[in-house]
PDB file of C-alpha atoms in Angstrom:
ATOM      1  CA  MET O   1      -0.035  -0.017   0.241  1.00  0.00           C
ATOM      2  CA  TYR O   2       1.088   3.506  -1.095  1.00  0.00           C
ATOM      3  CA  ASN O   3       1.506   6.031   1.356  1.00  0.00           C
ATOM      4  CA  TYR O   4      -1.377   8.171   1.433  1.00  0.00           C
ATOM      5  CA  GLU O   5      -1.018  10.833   3.440  1.00  0.00           C
ATOM      6  CA  LEU O   6      -0.100  13.966   2.628  1.00  0.00           C
ATOM      7  CA  TYR O   7       2.361  15.372   4.957  1.00  0.00           C
ATOM      8  CA  THR O   8       5.507  13.994   6.048  1.00  0.00           C
ATOM      9  CA  PHE O   9       5.204  13.753   9.171  1.00  0.00           C
ATOM     10  CA  ASP O  10       2.052  11.469   9.088  1.00  0.00           C
ATOM     11  CA  ARG O  11       4.173   8.433   7.181  1.00  0.00           C
ATOM     12  CA  LYS O  12       5.493   7.628  11.041  1.00  0.00           C
ATOM     13  CA  SER O  13       1.891   5.976  11.908  1.00  0.00           C
ATOM     14  CA  PHE O  14       0.855   4.969   8.246  1.00  0.00           C
ATOM     15  CA  ILE O  15       0.979   0.870   7.966  1.00  0.00           C
ATOM     16  CA  LYS O  16       2.629   0.156   4.634  1.00  0.00           C
ATOM     17  CA  HIS O  17       2.550  -3.629   4.854  1.00  0.00           C
ATOM     18  CA  TYR O  18       2.050  -6.289   7.580  1.00  0.00           C
ATOM     19  CA  GLU O  19       3.342 -10.356   8.140  1.00  0.00           C
ATOM     20  CA  VAL O  20       2.851 -12.968   9.422  1.00  0.00           C
ATOM     21  CA  LYS O  21       6.278 -15.114   9.908  1.00  0.00           C
ATOM     22  CA  ASP O  22       6.541 -18.107  12.681  1.00  0.00           C
ATOM     23  CA  GLY O  23       4.241 -16.481  14.913  1.00  0.00           C
ATOM     24  CA  VAL O  24       5.178 -12.732  14.830  1.00  0.00           C
ATOM     25  CA  ILE O  25       3.480 -10.218  12.787  1.00  0.00           C
ATOM     26  CA  GLU O  26       5.818  -7.841  11.273  1.00  0.00           C
ATOM     27  CA  ILE O  27       4.286  -3.895  10.593  1.00  0.00           C
ATOM     28  CA  GLU O  28       6.259  -2.170   7.894  1.00  0.00           C
ATOM     29  CA  PHE O  29       5.628   1.617   8.461  1.00  0.00           C
ATOM     30  CA  TRP O  30       6.199   4.264   5.529  1.00  0.00           C
ATOM     31  CA  ASP O  31       8.621   6.326   7.781  1.00  0.00           C
ATOM     32  CA  GLY O  32      10.781   3.196   7.581  1.00  0.00           C
ATOM     33  CA  THR O  33      10.419   1.577  10.973  1.00  0.00           C
ATOM     34  CA  ILE O  34       9.719  -1.900  11.763  1.00  0.00           C
ATOM     35  CA  GLU O  35       7.575  -3.020  14.511  1.00  0.00           C
ATOM     36  CA  ARG O  36       6.916  -6.845  15.460  1.00  0.00           C
ATOM     37  CA  GLU O  37       4.650  -8.258  18.028  1.00  0.00           C
ATOM     38  CA  PRO O  38       3.519 -11.725  19.010  1.00  0.00           C
ATOM     39  CA  PHE O  39       0.610 -12.591  16.089  1.00  0.00           C
ATOM     40  CA  SER O  40      -2.536 -12.989  17.575  1.00  0.00           C
ATOM     41  CA  ILE O  41      -5.568 -12.725  15.484  1.00  0.00           C
ATOM     42  CA  GLU O  42      -6.985 -10.437  17.401  1.00  0.00           C
ATOM     43  CA  ARG O  43      -3.735  -8.129  16.111  1.00  0.00           C
ATOM     44  CA  GLU O  44      -4.480  -9.159  12.983  1.00  0.00           C
ATOM     45  CA  GLU O  45      -8.076  -7.595  12.560  1.00  0.00           C
ATOM     46  CA  GLN O  46      -6.958  -4.858  13.929  1.00  0.00           C
ATOM     47  CA  LEU O  47      -4.114  -3.816  11.636  1.00  0.00           C
ATOM     48  CA  LEU O  48      -6.604  -4.892   9.032  1.00  0.00           C
ATOM     49  CA  ALA O  49      -8.764  -2.572   9.945  1.00  0.00           C
ATOM     50  CA  MET O  50      -6.753   0.401  10.330  1.00  0.00           C
ATOM     51  CA  GLU O  51      -5.496  -0.324   6.797  1.00  0.00           C
ATOM     52  CA  LYS O  52      -9.102  -0.362   5.720  1.00  0.00           C
ATOM     53  CA  ALA O  53      -9.296   2.997   7.849  1.00  0.00           C
ATOM     54  CA  GLN O  54      -6.370   4.345   5.927  1.00  0.00           C
ATOM     55  CA  VAL O  55      -7.715   3.864   2.154  1.00  0.00           C
ATOM     56  CA  GLN O  56     -11.366   5.057   3.487  1.00  0.00           C
ATOM     57  CA  SER O  57     -10.114   8.393   4.463  1.00  0.00           C
ATOM     58  CA  ALA O  58      -7.792   8.886   1.617  1.00  0.00           C
ATOM     59  CA  LYS O  59      -9.076  10.450  -1.862  1.00  0.00           C
ATOM     60  CA  THR O  60      -7.709  10.384  -5.126  1.00  0.00           C
ATOM     61  CA  GLY O  61      -8.262  14.155  -5.765  1.00  0.00           C
ATOM     62  CA  PRO O  62      -5.307  15.404  -4.082  1.00  0.00           C
ATOM     63  CA  PHE O  63      -2.749  13.302  -5.735  1.00  0.00           C
ATOM     64  CA  VAL O  64      -4.082  13.874  -9.296  1.00  0.00           C
ATOM     65  CA  ARG O  65      -4.078  17.379  -8.649  1.00  0.00           C
ATOM     66  CA  ARG O  66      -0.479  17.004  -7.467  1.00  0.00           C
ATOM     67  CA  GLY O  67       0.678  15.197 -10.585  1.00  0.00           C
ATOM     68  CA  VAL O  68      -0.924  17.690 -13.221  1.00  0.00           C
ATOM     69  CA  LEU O  69       0.797  20.917 -11.249  1.00  0.00           C
ATOM     70  CA  LEU O  70       4.410  18.931 -10.819  1.00  0.00           C
ATOM     71  CA  LEU O  71       3.403  18.495 -14.679  1.00  0.00           C
ATOM     72  CA  PHE O  72       2.796  21.662 -15.773  1.00  0.00           C
ATOM     73  CA  LEU O  73       5.915  23.271 -12.991  1.00  0.00           C
ATOM     74  CA  ASP O  74       7.845  20.395 -14.911  1.00  0.00           C
ATOM     75  CA  LEU O  75       6.970  21.948 -18.235  1.00  0.00           C
ATOM     76  CA  GLY O  76       7.235  25.541 -16.635  1.00  0.00           C
ATOM     77  CA  ILE O  77      10.568  24.531 -16.535  1.00  0.00           C
ATOM     78  CA  LEU O  78      11.639  23.067 -19.392  1.00  0.00           C
ATOM     79  CA  SER O  79       9.943  26.448 -20.805  1.00  0.00           C
ATOM     80  CA  VAL O  80      12.453  28.623 -19.108  1.00  0.00           C
ATOM     81  CA  LEU O  81      15.423  27.265 -19.577  1.00  0.00           C
ATOM     82  CA  SER O  82      14.798  26.932 -23.035  1.00  0.00           C
ATOM     83  CA  ARG O  83      14.203  30.774 -22.895  1.00  0.00           C
ATOM     84  CA  MET O  84      17.751  31.411 -21.405  1.00  0.00           C
ATOM     85  CA  ALA O  85      19.713  29.480 -23.335  1.00  0.00           C
ATOM     86  CA  THR O  86      18.140  30.980 -26.544  1.00  0.00           C
ATOM     87  CA  SER O  87      18.746  34.478 -24.684  1.00  0.00           C
ATOM     88  CA  ILE O  88      22.918  33.599 -24.715  1.00  0.00           C
ATOM     89  CA  ILE O  89      23.944  31.824 -26.864  1.00  0.00           C
ATOM     90  CA  ILE O  90      25.297  34.697 -29.046  1.00  0.00           C
ATOM     91  CA  GLN O  91      27.159  35.893 -26.306  1.00  0.00           C
ATOM     92  CA  GLU O  92      29.082  32.810 -24.545  1.00  0.00           C
ATOM     93  CA  SER O  93      28.550  29.807 -25.693  1.00  0.00           C
ATOM     94  CA  VAL O  94      29.857  28.248 -22.962  1.00  0.00           C
ATOM     95  CA  GLY O  95      26.947  30.059 -21.430  1.00  0.00           C
ATOM     96  CA  TYR O  96      24.238  28.115 -23.909  1.00  0.00           C
ATOM     97  CA  ILE O  97      26.415  24.573 -23.842  1.00  0.00           C
ATOM     98  CA  MET O  98      25.680  25.023 -19.432  1.00  0.00           C
ATOM     99  CA  HIS O  99      22.282  25.754 -20.172  1.00  0.00           C
ATOM    100  CA  PHE O 100      21.650  23.130 -23.199  1.00  0.00           C
ATOM    101  CA  SER O 101      22.556  20.572 -21.311  1.00  0.00           C
ATOM    102  CA  LEU O 102      20.282  21.399 -18.166  1.00  0.00           C
ATOM    103  CA  ILE O 103      17.406  21.322 -21.320  1.00  0.00           C
ATOM    104  CA  THR O 104      18.606  17.897 -22.328  1.00  0.00           C
ATOM    105  CA  THR O 105      18.494  16.981 -18.096  1.00  0.00           C
ATOM    106  CA  ARG O 106      15.684  18.234 -17.572  1.00  0.00           C
ATOM    107  CA  PHE O 107      13.746  17.132 -20.755  1.00  0.00           C
ATOM    108  CA  TRP O 108      14.711  13.332 -20.437  1.00  0.00           C
ATOM    109  CA  PHE O 109      13.491  12.909 -16.953  1.00  0.00           C
ATOM    110  CA  LEU O 110      10.342  14.638 -17.850  1.00  0.00           C
ATOM    111  CA  LEU O 111       9.963  12.532 -20.686  1.00  0.00           C
ATOM    112  CA  SER O 112      10.972   9.278 -18.120  1.00  0.00           C
ATOM    113  CA  ASP O 113       8.456  11.049 -15.679  1.00  0.00           C
ATOM    114  CA  LEU O 114       5.678  10.643 -18.551  1.00  0.00           C
ATOM    115  CA  THR O 115       6.424   7.454 -20.167  1.00  0.00           C
ATOM    116  CA  PHE O 116       6.587   5.378 -16.212  1.00  0.00           C
ATOM    117  CA  GLN O 117      10.233   4.648 -17.020  1.00  0.00           C
ATOM    118  CA  GLU O 118      11.722   5.900 -13.812  1.00  0.00           C
ATOM    119  CA  PRO O 119      10.190   6.614 -10.428  1.00  0.00           C
ATOM    120  CA  GLY O 120       9.710  10.760 -10.646  1.00  0.00           C
ATOM    121  CA  THR O 121       7.389  13.532  -8.767  1.00  0.00           C
ATOM    122  CA  VAL O 122       4.863  13.350 -11.729  1.00  0.00           C
ATOM    123  CA  HIS O 123       4.859   9.540 -11.429  1.00  0.00           C
ATOM    124  CA  LYS O 124       4.460   9.167  -8.347  1.00  0.00           C
ATOM    125  CA  ALA O 125       1.557  10.972  -7.592  1.00  0.00           C
ATOM    126  CA  PHE O 126      -0.250   9.134 -10.351  1.00  0.00           C
ATOM    127  CA  LYS O 127       0.798   5.790  -9.231  1.00  0.00           C
ATOM    128  CA  ILE O 128      -0.385   7.109  -5.633  1.00  0.00           C
ATOM    129  CA  ALA O 129      -3.739   7.786  -6.967  1.00  0.00           C
ATOM    130  CA  LYS O 130      -4.419   4.671  -8.612  1.00  0.00           C
ATOM    131  CA  ASP O 131      -3.106   2.618  -5.805  1.00  0.00           C
ATOM    132  CA  LEU O 132      -6.064   4.391  -4.066  1.00  0.00           C
ATOM    133  CA  LYS O 133      -8.410   3.602  -6.359  1.00  0.00           C
ATOM    134  CA  LYS O 134      -7.388  -0.148  -6.567  1.00  0.00           C
ATOM    135  CA  ASN O 135      -7.687  -0.501  -2.760  1.00  0.00           C
ATOM    136  CA  LYS O 136     -11.255   1.714  -3.022  1.00  0.00           C
ATOM    137  CA  LEU O 137     -12.716  -1.084  -5.657  1.00  0.00           C
ATOM    138  CA  PHE O 138     -11.340  -4.171  -3.774  1.00  0.00           C
ATOM    139  CA  LEU O 139     -13.173  -2.407  -0.209  1.00  0.00           C
ATOM    140  CA  GLU O 140     -16.169  -2.247  -2.547  1.00  0.00           C
ATOM    141  CA  ILE O 141     -16.423  -5.970  -3.247  1.00  0.00           C
ATOM    142  CA  GLU O 142     -14.219  -7.464  -0.297  1.00  0.00           C
ATOM    143  CA  GLU O 143     -17.255  -8.323   1.040  1.00  0.00           C
ATOM    144  CA  LYS O 144     -18.775 -10.367  -2.393  1.00  0.00           C
ATOM    145  CA  VAL O 145     -15.135 -11.783  -3.154  1.00  0.00           C
ATOM    146  CA  ASN O 146     -15.202 -14.007   0.715  1.00  0.00           C
ATOM    147  CA  GLN O 147     -18.755 -14.673   0.242  1.00  0.00           C
ATOM    148  CA  TYR O 148     -18.922 -16.284  -2.941  1.00  0.00           C
ATOM    149  CA  GLY O 149     -15.162 -17.491  -2.079  1.00  0.00           C
ATOM    150  CA  LYS O 150     -16.789 -19.034   0.832  1.00  0.00           C
ATOM    151  CA  ARG O 151     -16.996 -23.283   0.005  1.00  0.00           C
ATOM    152  CA  ASP O 152     -20.423 -24.049  -0.713  1.00  0.00           C
ATOM    153  CA  ASP O 153     -21.405 -27.568  -1.540  1.00  0.00           C
ATOM    154  CA  SER O 154     -24.646 -26.549  -3.160  1.00  0.00           C
ATOM    155  CA  LYS O 155     -22.571 -24.256  -5.065  1.00  0.00           C
ATOM    156  CA  VAL O 156     -19.620 -25.590  -5.904  1.00  0.00           C
ATOM    157  CA  ASP O 157     -18.883 -23.580  -9.234  1.00  0.00           C
ATOM    158  CA  ASN O 158     -19.283 -20.075  -7.402  1.00  0.00           C
ATOM    159  CA  VAL O 159     -14.969 -20.223  -6.565  1.00  0.00           C
ATOM    160  CA  ASP O 160     -14.292 -21.340 -10.187  1.00  0.00           C
ATOM    161  CA  ASN O 161     -16.857 -18.803 -11.374  1.00  0.00           C
ATOM    162  CA  LEU O 162     -15.330 -15.841  -8.781  1.00  0.00           C
ATOM    163  CA  LEU O 163     -11.784 -16.776 -10.265  1.00  0.00           C
ATOM    164  CA  HIS O 164     -12.558 -16.982 -14.153  1.00  0.00           C
ATOM    165  CA  GLY O 165     -10.170 -14.565 -16.255  1.00  0.00           C
ATOM    166  CA  LEU O 166      -7.844 -15.225 -13.502  1.00  0.00           C
ATOM    167  CA  ASN O 167      -4.123 -16.345 -13.851  1.00  0.00           C
ATOM    168  CA  SER O 168      -2.570 -19.008 -11.614  1.00  0.00           C
ATOM    169  CA  SER O 169      -0.811 -16.529  -8.936  1.00  0.00           C
ATOM    170  CA  VAL O 170      -4.190 -14.691  -8.527  1.00  0.00           C
ATOM    171  CA  ARG O 171      -5.736 -17.870  -7.136  1.00  0.00           C
ATOM    172  CA  GLU O 172      -3.228 -18.856  -5.473  1.00  0.00           C
ATOM    173  CA  LEU O 173      -3.348 -15.561  -3.484  1.00  0.00           C
ATOM    174  CA  GLY O 174      -6.574 -16.455  -1.473  1.00  0.00           C
ATOM    175  CA  SER O 175      -6.639 -19.924  -1.784  1.00  0.00           C
ATOM    176  CA  LYS O 176      -7.444 -22.133   1.541  1.00  0.00           C
ATOM    177  CA  ASP O 177      -7.157 -25.736   2.482  1.00  0.00           C
ATOM    178  CA  ASP O 178     -10.647 -26.457   2.788  1.00  0.00           C
ATOM    179  CA  GLY O 179     -10.757 -25.002  -1.098  1.00  0.00           C
ATOM    180  CA  SER O 180     -12.494 -21.990   0.206  1.00  0.00           C
ATOM    181  CA  TYR O 181     -10.941 -18.630  -1.339  1.00  0.00           C
ATOM    182  CA  GLN O 182     -10.253 -15.007   1.067  1.00  0.00           C
ATOM    183  CA  LEU O 183      -8.570 -12.351   0.290  1.00  0.00           C
ATOM    184  CA  ASN O 184      -8.049  -9.395   2.663  1.00  0.00           C
ATOM    185  CA  ILE O 185      -6.923  -5.801   1.993  1.00  0.00           C
ATOM    186  CA  ASN O 186      -3.525  -6.582   3.270  1.00  0.00           C
ATOM    187  CA  GLN O 187      -2.837  -8.866   0.135  1.00  0.00           C
ATOM    188  CA  VAL O 188      -4.192  -6.290  -2.556  1.00  0.00           C
ATOM    189  CA  ASP O 189      -0.664  -5.046  -3.201  1.00  0.00           C
ATOM    190  CA  ARG O 190      -0.299  -8.280  -5.284  1.00  0.00           C
ATOM    191  CA  LEU O 191      -2.708  -7.802  -7.421  1.00  0.00           C
ATOM    192  CA  THR O 192      -3.472  -5.375  -9.886  1.00  0.00           C
ATOM    193  CA  LEU O 193      -6.887  -2.633 -11.087  1.00  0.00           C
ATOM    194  CA  LYS O 194      -6.842  -4.796 -14.032  1.00  0.00           C
ATOM    195  CA  GLU O 195      -7.096  -8.380 -12.077  1.00  0.00           C
ATOM    196  CA  LEU O 196      -9.753  -6.484  -9.673  1.00  0.00           C
ATOM    197  CA  LYS O 197     -11.867  -5.271 -12.215  1.00  0.00           C
ATOM    198  CA  GLN O 198     -12.274  -9.062 -13.325  1.00  0.00           C
ATOM    199  CA  LEU O 199     -13.042  -9.724  -9.665  1.00  0.00           C
ATOM    200  CA  ARG O 200     -15.897  -7.667 -10.119  1.00  0.00           C
ATOM    201  CA  LYS O 201     -16.922  -8.484 -13.486  1.00  0.00           C
ATOM    202  CA  ASN O 202     -17.094 -12.326 -12.036  1.00  0.00           C
ATOM    203  CA  ILE O 203     -19.440 -11.433  -9.254  1.00  0.00           C
ATOM    204  CA  SER O 204     -21.743  -9.801 -11.286  1.00  0.00           C
ATOM    205  CA  ASN O 205     -21.416 -12.958 -13.488  1.00  0.00           C
ATOM    206  CA  ILE O 206     -22.322 -14.810 -10.724  1.00  0.00           C
ATOM    207  CA  GLU O 207     -24.811 -12.304  -9.278  1.00  0.00           C
ATOM    208  CA  GLN O 208     -26.602 -12.181 -12.655  1.00  0.00           C
ATOM    209  CA  PRO O 209     -26.005 -15.071 -14.982  1.00  0.00           C
ATOM    210  CA  ASP O 210     -26.675 -14.541 -18.646  1.00  0.00           C
ATOM    211  CA  LYS O 211     -29.837 -15.126 -19.645  1.00  0.00           C
ATOM    212  CA  GLU O 212     -30.891 -16.528 -23.189  1.00  0.00           C
ATOM    213  CA  LEU O 213     -32.598 -14.604 -25.065  1.00  0.00           C
ATOM    214  CA  PRO O 214     -36.657 -14.983 -26.127  1.00  0.00           C
ATOM    215  CA  LYS O 215     -37.128 -16.814 -29.052  1.00  0.00           C
ATOM    216  CA  VAL O 216     -39.017 -14.800 -31.429  1.00  0.00           C
ATOM    217  CA  HIS O 217     -42.072 -16.315 -32.817  1.00  0.00           C
ATOM    218  CA  GLN O 218     -43.184 -15.075 -36.525  1.00  0.00           C
ATOM    219  CA  LYS O 219     -45.867 -15.641 -37.338  1.00  0.00           C
ATOM    220  CA  LYS O 220     -47.131 -17.336 -40.253  1.00  0.00           C
ATOM    221  CA  ARG O 221     -48.262 -16.059 -42.820  1.00  0.00           C
TER     222      ARG O 221
END
């Protein structure tokens, strides 16, 4: 889970992820600290509730606006550098070379940022917004995923229908020993937005299976 806090000082209490190892819960926060505690079901449920609250209280808007603002700022800096280089091209070749180098560096930084090749500031802002959108989508369908993922002999096809079109890594992520399928918010980092949308589509198909179109009887002439 990405850090959804807009201010740096809130990172120390923002849960990035937790993992259970050998009877110990290892909790990683966004300020880099790691806490280890004895495992208990109650503590895990508390952490899951905290992670859900982090998602529910955050909004994608500020991160989208930040990404747009940073994009325009980058373009503005590039424009200013270009004008400065043009104004001194006749006066000093050394100054021109220096500014041309700055322009080239800034251009490639912006290009890589926009094509998502390197983690720049614009890229981070939009990536956080996308991650938040993904986690909000999971919270919308979590109850249904775990409802239809329960093993039920009277509805033996539900789990298969729920996981239709999803790859083996997604299937293994929530697979249980009894054949059921359960997911929680702490596991969503390992899912893509596309995979969650497929889960949502599969839930819709379970609840409203395609019906055969009514036959049209033509009147005899």
